[in-house]
Amino acid sequence: MSDENCIFCKIVNDEIPSKIVFENSTTIAFLDIHPISEGHTIVIPKNHYKTLENLPDNEINTLFQTVRDVASLIYKRLQVGGYNIVQNNHEAAGQVVNHAHIHIIPRNKGDQRFKAKIPKSQASEEELNNVLEKLKS
Ligand code: AMP
Ligand code: ZN
């Protein structure tokens, strides 16, 4: 499953160069060409799926195994303070490349380029109940 216009499929098919960190039969991890921090890595399934919802169960499993293994490699070898896992789905959430992918973003205390802070504005009981009803009905 490949899309001839997709930049990440071109990486999978070795049609354009990339800096591959890890590869197995179903996944590939390569360095982001616009790194937020040193070692910023993209992990993808080799098959072309647009977003997370399209991924079949077995591919989710192997994809997240690769994310875990590469994150562990980055954490140990680059001796960073931590890392964020970011996964943008659809344009509204900032997805630019339409081939499902996961960012591993190495972090150090006090670094300023990437902010993963969740803003704290408490919802009312009614707001929480309203959304719960939409999700569960
Ligand atoms: P997004 O779709 O916003 O989640 O992010 C796509 C990411 O892919 C960006 O961080 C780009 O820098 C990265 N990217 C795009 N083209 C390439 C490429 N040819 N090789 C490596 N990374 C890429
Ligand atoms: Zn693709």
PDB file of C-alpha atoms and ligand atoms in Angstrom:
ATOM      1  CA  MET A   1       0.000   0.000   0.000  1.00  0.00           C
ATOM      2  CA  SER A   2       1.781   3.012  -1.319  1.00  0.00           C
ATOM      3  CA  ASP A   3       0.811   6.481  -2.581  1.00  0.00           C
ATOM      4  CA  GLU A   4       2.994   7.730  -5.424  1.00  0.00           C
ATOM      5  CA  ASN A   5       2.582  11.387  -4.378  1.00  0.00           C
ATOM      6  CA  CYS A   6       3.461  10.773  -0.722  1.00  0.00           C
ATOM      7  CA  ILE A   7       6.868  11.945   0.507  1.00  0.00           C
ATOM      8  CA  PHE A   8       7.030   9.288   3.253  1.00  0.00           C
ATOM      9  CA  CYS A   9       6.135   6.493   0.784  1.00  0.00           C
ATOM     10  CA  LYS A  10       9.052   7.767  -1.298  1.00  0.00           C
ATOM     11  CA  ILE A  11      11.304   7.312   1.747  1.00  0.00           C
ATOM     12  CA  VAL A  12       9.941   3.778   2.279  1.00  0.00           C
ATOM     13  CA  ASN A  13      10.550   2.947  -1.396  1.00  0.00           C
ATOM     14  CA  ASP A  14      14.042   4.479  -1.302  1.00  0.00           C
ATOM     15  CA  GLU A  15      13.125   7.003  -3.994  1.00  0.00           C
ATOM     16  CA  ILE A  16      14.420   9.930  -1.930  1.00  0.00           C
ATOM     17  CA  PRO A  17      17.259   9.969   0.601  1.00  0.00           C
ATOM     18  CA  SER A  18      16.639   9.785   4.354  1.00  0.00           C
ATOM     19  CA  LYS A  19      18.622   9.225   7.532  1.00  0.00           C
ATOM     20  CA  ILE A  20      17.237   5.913   8.730  1.00  0.00           C
ATOM     21  CA  VAL A  21      17.623   5.234  12.451  1.00  0.00           C
ATOM     22  CA  PHE A  22      15.794   1.882  12.520  1.00  0.00           C
ATOM     23  CA  GLU A  23      13.850  -0.305  10.100  1.00  0.00           C
ATOM     24  CA  ASN A  24      11.987  -3.617  10.274  1.00  0.00           C
ATOM     25  CA  SER A  25       9.537  -5.344   7.921  1.00  0.00           C
ATOM     26  CA  THR A  26       6.571  -3.036   8.688  1.00  0.00           C
ATOM     27  CA  THR A  27       7.980   0.193  10.163  1.00  0.00           C
ATOM     28  CA  ILE A  28      10.733   2.701   9.568  1.00  0.00           C
ATOM     29  CA  ALA A  29      12.206   5.479  11.740  1.00  0.00           C
ATOM     30  CA  PHE A  30      14.178   8.354  10.220  1.00  0.00           C
ATOM     31  CA  LEU A  31      15.486  11.747  11.285  1.00  0.00           C
ATOM     32  CA  ASP A  32      13.160  14.715  10.747  1.00  0.00           C
ATOM     33  CA  ILE A  33      14.681  17.161   8.248  1.00  0.00           C
ATOM     34  CA  HIS A  34      13.418  20.110  10.334  1.00  0.00           C
ATOM     35  CA  PRO A  35      14.380  18.892  13.797  1.00  0.00           C
ATOM     36  CA  ILE A  36      12.881  20.605  16.830  1.00  0.00           C
ATOM     37  CA  SER A  37      15.843  19.235  18.786  1.00  0.00           C
ATOM     38  CA  GLU A  38      18.832  17.014  18.067  1.00  0.00           C
ATOM     39  CA  GLY A  39      17.595  13.488  17.320  1.00  0.00           C
ATOM     40  CA  HIS A  40      13.986  14.450  16.451  1.00  0.00           C
ATOM     41  CA  THR A  41      12.789  11.283  14.741  1.00  0.00           C
ATOM     42  CA  ILE A  42       9.727  10.299  12.695  1.00  0.00           C
ATOM     43  CA  VAL A  43       8.320   6.762  12.961  1.00  0.00           C
ATOM     44  CA  ILE A  44       5.925   5.496  10.279  1.00  0.00           C
ATOM     45  CA  PRO A  45       4.215   2.318   9.157  1.00  0.00           C
ATOM     46  CA  LYS A  46       5.605   1.290   5.762  1.00  0.00           C
ATOM     47  CA  ASN A  47       2.061   1.019   4.428  1.00  0.00           C
ATOM     48  CA  HIS A  48       0.326   4.269   3.533  1.00  0.00           C
ATOM     49  CA  TYR A  49      -2.499   5.204   5.930  1.00  0.00           C
ATOM     50  CA  LYS A  50      -3.563   8.811   6.348  1.00  0.00           C
ATOM     51  CA  THR A  51      -4.215   8.982  10.094  1.00  0.00           C
ATOM     52  CA  LEU A  52      -4.304   6.971  13.301  1.00  0.00           C
ATOM     53  CA  GLU A  53      -7.936   5.894  12.822  1.00  0.00           C
ATOM     54  CA  ASN A  54      -7.018   4.097   9.587  1.00  0.00           C
ATOM     55  CA  LEU A  55      -4.337   1.883  11.094  1.00  0.00           C
ATOM     56  CA  PRO A  56      -5.201  -1.810  11.495  1.00  0.00           C
ATOM     57  CA  ASP A  57      -4.609  -3.475  14.894  1.00  0.00           C
ATOM     58  CA  ASN A  58      -1.526  -5.455  13.955  1.00  0.00           C
ATOM     59  CA  GLU A  59       0.186  -2.390  12.479  1.00  0.00           C
ATOM     60  CA  ILE A  60      -0.579  -0.300  15.568  1.00  0.00           C
ATOM     61  CA  ASN A  61       1.181  -2.897  17.692  1.00  0.00           C
ATOM     62  CA  THR A  62       4.376  -3.001  15.681  1.00  0.00           C
ATOM     63  CA  LEU A  63       4.376   0.770  15.142  1.00  0.00           C
ATOM     64  CA  PHE A  64       4.266   1.474  18.876  1.00  0.00           C
ATOM     65  CA  GLN A  65       6.877  -1.189  19.557  1.00  0.00           C
ATOM     66  CA  THR A  66       9.164   0.697  17.167  1.00  0.00           C
ATOM     67  CA  VAL A  67       8.288   4.026  18.830  1.00  0.00           C
ATOM     68  CA  ARG A  68       9.185   2.536  22.221  1.00  0.00           C
ATOM     69  CA  ASP A  69      12.457   1.008  21.016  1.00  0.00           C
ATOM     70  CA  VAL A  70      13.618   4.125  19.156  1.00  0.00           C
ATOM     71  CA  ALA A  71      12.588   6.395  22.059  1.00  0.00           C
ATOM     72  CA  SER A  72      14.605   4.177  24.379  1.00  0.00           C
ATOM     73  CA  LEU A  73      17.602   4.334  22.015  1.00  0.00           C
ATOM     74  CA  ILE A  74      17.376   8.148  21.817  1.00  0.00           C
ATOM     75  CA  TYR A  75      16.993   8.516  25.577  1.00  0.00           C
ATOM     76  CA  LYS A  76      20.039   6.376  26.317  1.00  0.00           C
ATOM     77  CA  ARG A  77      22.414   7.208  23.458  1.00  0.00           C
ATOM     78  CA  LEU A  78      21.746  10.951  23.245  1.00  0.00           C
ATOM     79  CA  GLN A  79      21.541  11.209  27.035  1.00  0.00           C
ATOM     80  CA  VAL A  80      18.623  13.639  26.905  1.00  0.00           C
ATOM     81  CA  GLY A  81      16.437  14.564  29.865  1.00  0.00           C
ATOM     82  CA  GLY A  82      13.266  13.135  28.299  1.00  0.00           C
ATOM     83  CA  TYR A  83      11.180  13.055  25.142  1.00  0.00           C
ATOM     84  CA  ASN A  84       7.690  13.878  23.872  1.00  0.00           C
ATOM     85  CA  ILE A  85       5.657  11.636  21.592  1.00  0.00           C
ATOM     86  CA  VAL A  86       3.527  13.785  19.253  1.00  0.00           C
ATOM     87  CA  GLN A  87       1.102  12.537  16.647  1.00  0.00           C
ATOM     88  CA  ASN A  88      -0.801  15.055  14.514  1.00  0.00           C
ATOM     89  CA  ASN A  89      -4.006  13.861  12.857  1.00  0.00           C
ATOM     90  CA  HIS A  90      -5.813  15.898  10.183  1.00  0.00           C
ATOM     91  CA  GLU A  91      -5.078  19.440   9.053  1.00  0.00           C
ATOM     92  CA  ALA A  92      -6.770  21.116  12.035  1.00  0.00           C
ATOM     93  CA  ALA A  93      -4.302  19.385  14.336  1.00  0.00           C
ATOM     94  CA  GLY A  94      -1.278  20.399  12.264  1.00  0.00           C
ATOM     95  CA  GLN A  95      -0.831  17.305  10.088  1.00  0.00           C
ATOM     96  CA  VAL A  96       1.111  18.334   6.987  1.00  0.00           C
ATOM     97  CA  VAL A  97       2.285  14.969   5.660  1.00  0.00           C
ATOM     98  CA  ASN A  98      -0.729  12.743   5.032  1.00  0.00           C
ATOM     99  CA  HIS A  99       0.981   9.468   5.921  1.00  0.00           C
ATOM    100  CA  ALA A 100       0.370   8.576   9.586  1.00  0.00           C
ATOM    101  CA  HIS A 101       3.499   9.262  11.611  1.00  0.00           C
ATOM    102  CA  ILE A 102       4.741   9.731  15.137  1.00  0.00           C
ATOM    103  CA  HIS A 103       7.257  12.343  16.234  1.00  0.00           C
ATOM    104  CA  ILE A 104       9.798  11.481  18.931  1.00  0.00           C
ATOM    105  CA  ILE A 105      11.056  14.828  20.227  1.00  0.00           C
ATOM    106  CA  PRO A 106      14.054  14.691  22.553  1.00  0.00           C
ATOM    107  CA  ARG A 107      13.841  17.207  25.425  1.00  0.00           C
ATOM    108  CA  ASN A 108      16.111  18.728  27.999  1.00  0.00           C
ATOM    109  CA  LYS A 109      15.202  20.717  31.088  1.00  0.00           C
ATOM    110  CA  GLY A 110      14.708  24.399  30.275  1.00  0.00           C
ATOM    111  CA  ASP A 111      14.700  23.978  26.480  1.00  0.00           C
ATOM    112  CA  GLN A 112      12.459  26.528  24.800  1.00  0.00           C
ATOM    113  CA  ARG A 113      11.643  25.438  21.220  1.00  0.00           C
ATOM    114  CA  PHE A 114       8.853  22.993  21.966  1.00  0.00           C
ATOM    115  CA  LYS A 115       6.176  23.496  24.590  1.00  0.00           C
ATOM    116  CA  ALA A 116       4.050  20.550  25.604  1.00  0.00           C
ATOM    117  CA  LYS A 117       2.342  22.205  28.539  1.00  0.00           C
ATOM    118  CA  ILE A 118      -1.377  21.466  28.774  1.00  0.00           C
ATOM    119  CA  PRO A 119      -3.252  24.684  29.673  1.00  0.00           C
ATOM    120  CA  LYS A 120      -5.259  24.326  32.870  1.00  0.00           C
ATOM    121  CA  SER A 121      -8.739  25.789  32.588  1.00  0.00           C
ATOM    122  CA  GLN A 122     -11.173  23.721  34.535  1.00  0.00           C
ATOM    123  CA  ALA A 123     -14.394  22.595  32.843  1.00  0.00           C
ATOM    124  CA  SER A 124     -17.731  22.758  34.627  1.00  0.00           C
ATOM    125  CA  GLU A 125     -19.530  19.564  35.646  1.00  0.00           C
ATOM    126  CA  GLU A 126     -22.145  20.376  32.958  1.00  0.00           C
ATOM    127  CA  GLU A 127     -19.541  20.726  30.176  1.00  0.00           C
ATOM    128  CA  LEU A 128     -17.957  17.412  31.107  1.00  0.00           C
ATOM    129  CA  ASN A 129     -21.353  15.688  31.236  1.00  0.00           C
ATOM    130  CA  ASN A 130     -22.351  17.143  27.845  1.00  0.00           C
ATOM    131  CA  VAL A 131     -19.290  15.840  26.080  1.00  0.00           C
ATOM    132  CA  LEU A 132     -19.523  12.486  27.863  1.00  0.00           C
ATOM    133  CA  GLU A 133     -23.074  12.102  26.582  1.00  0.00           C
ATOM    134  CA  LYS A 134     -21.941  12.809  22.995  1.00  0.00           C
ATOM    135  CA  LEU A 135     -19.181  10.248  23.260  1.00  0.00           C
ATOM    136  CA  LYS A 136     -21.186   7.498  24.939  1.00  0.00           C
ATOM    137  CA  SER A 137     -24.644   7.732  23.296  1.00  0.00           C
TER     138      SER A 137
HETATM  139  P1  AMP B   1       3.399  16.876  10.595  1.00  0.00           P
HETATM  140  O1  AMP B   1       2.711  16.357   9.347  1.00  0.00           O
HETATM  141  O2  AMP B   1       3.168  18.335  10.826  1.00  0.00           O
HETATM  142  O3  AMP B   1       3.114  16.051  11.810  1.00  0.00           O
HETATM  143  O4  AMP B   1       4.974  16.764  10.394  1.00  0.00           O
HETATM  144  C1  AMP B   1       5.615  16.280   9.278  1.00  0.00           C
HETATM  145  C2  AMP B   1       7.086  16.267   9.591  1.00  0.00           C
HETATM  146  O5  AMP B   1       7.754  15.599   8.531  1.00  0.00           O
HETATM  147  C3  AMP B   1       7.723  17.663   9.708  1.00  0.00           C
HETATM  148  O6  AMP B   1       8.324  17.789  10.992  1.00  0.00           O
HETATM  149  C4  AMP B   1       8.763  17.680   8.585  1.00  0.00           C
HETATM  150  O7  AMP B   1       9.940  18.345   8.936  1.00  0.00           O
HETATM  151  C5  AMP B   1       9.004  16.206   8.331  1.00  0.00           C
HETATM  152  N1  AMP B   1       9.437  15.890   6.982  1.00  0.00           N
HETATM  153  C6  AMP B   1       8.848  16.278   5.838  1.00  0.00           C
HETATM  154  N2  AMP B   1       9.529  15.781   4.772  1.00  0.00           N
HETATM  155  C7  AMP B   1      10.553  15.058   5.277  1.00  0.00           C
HETATM  156  C8  AMP B   1      11.615  14.294   4.695  1.00  0.00           C
HETATM  157  N3  AMP B   1      11.744  14.185   3.374  1.00  0.00           N
HETATM  158  N4  AMP B   1      12.488  13.680   5.527  1.00  0.00           N
HETATM  159  C9  AMP B   1      12.359  13.799   6.870  1.00  0.00           C
HETATM  160  N5  AMP B   1      11.389  14.488   7.468  1.00  0.00           N
HETATM  161  C10 AMP B   1      10.496  15.116   6.700  1.00  0.00           C
HETATM  162 ZN    ZN B   2       2.591   7.453   2.185  1.00  0.00          ZN
END
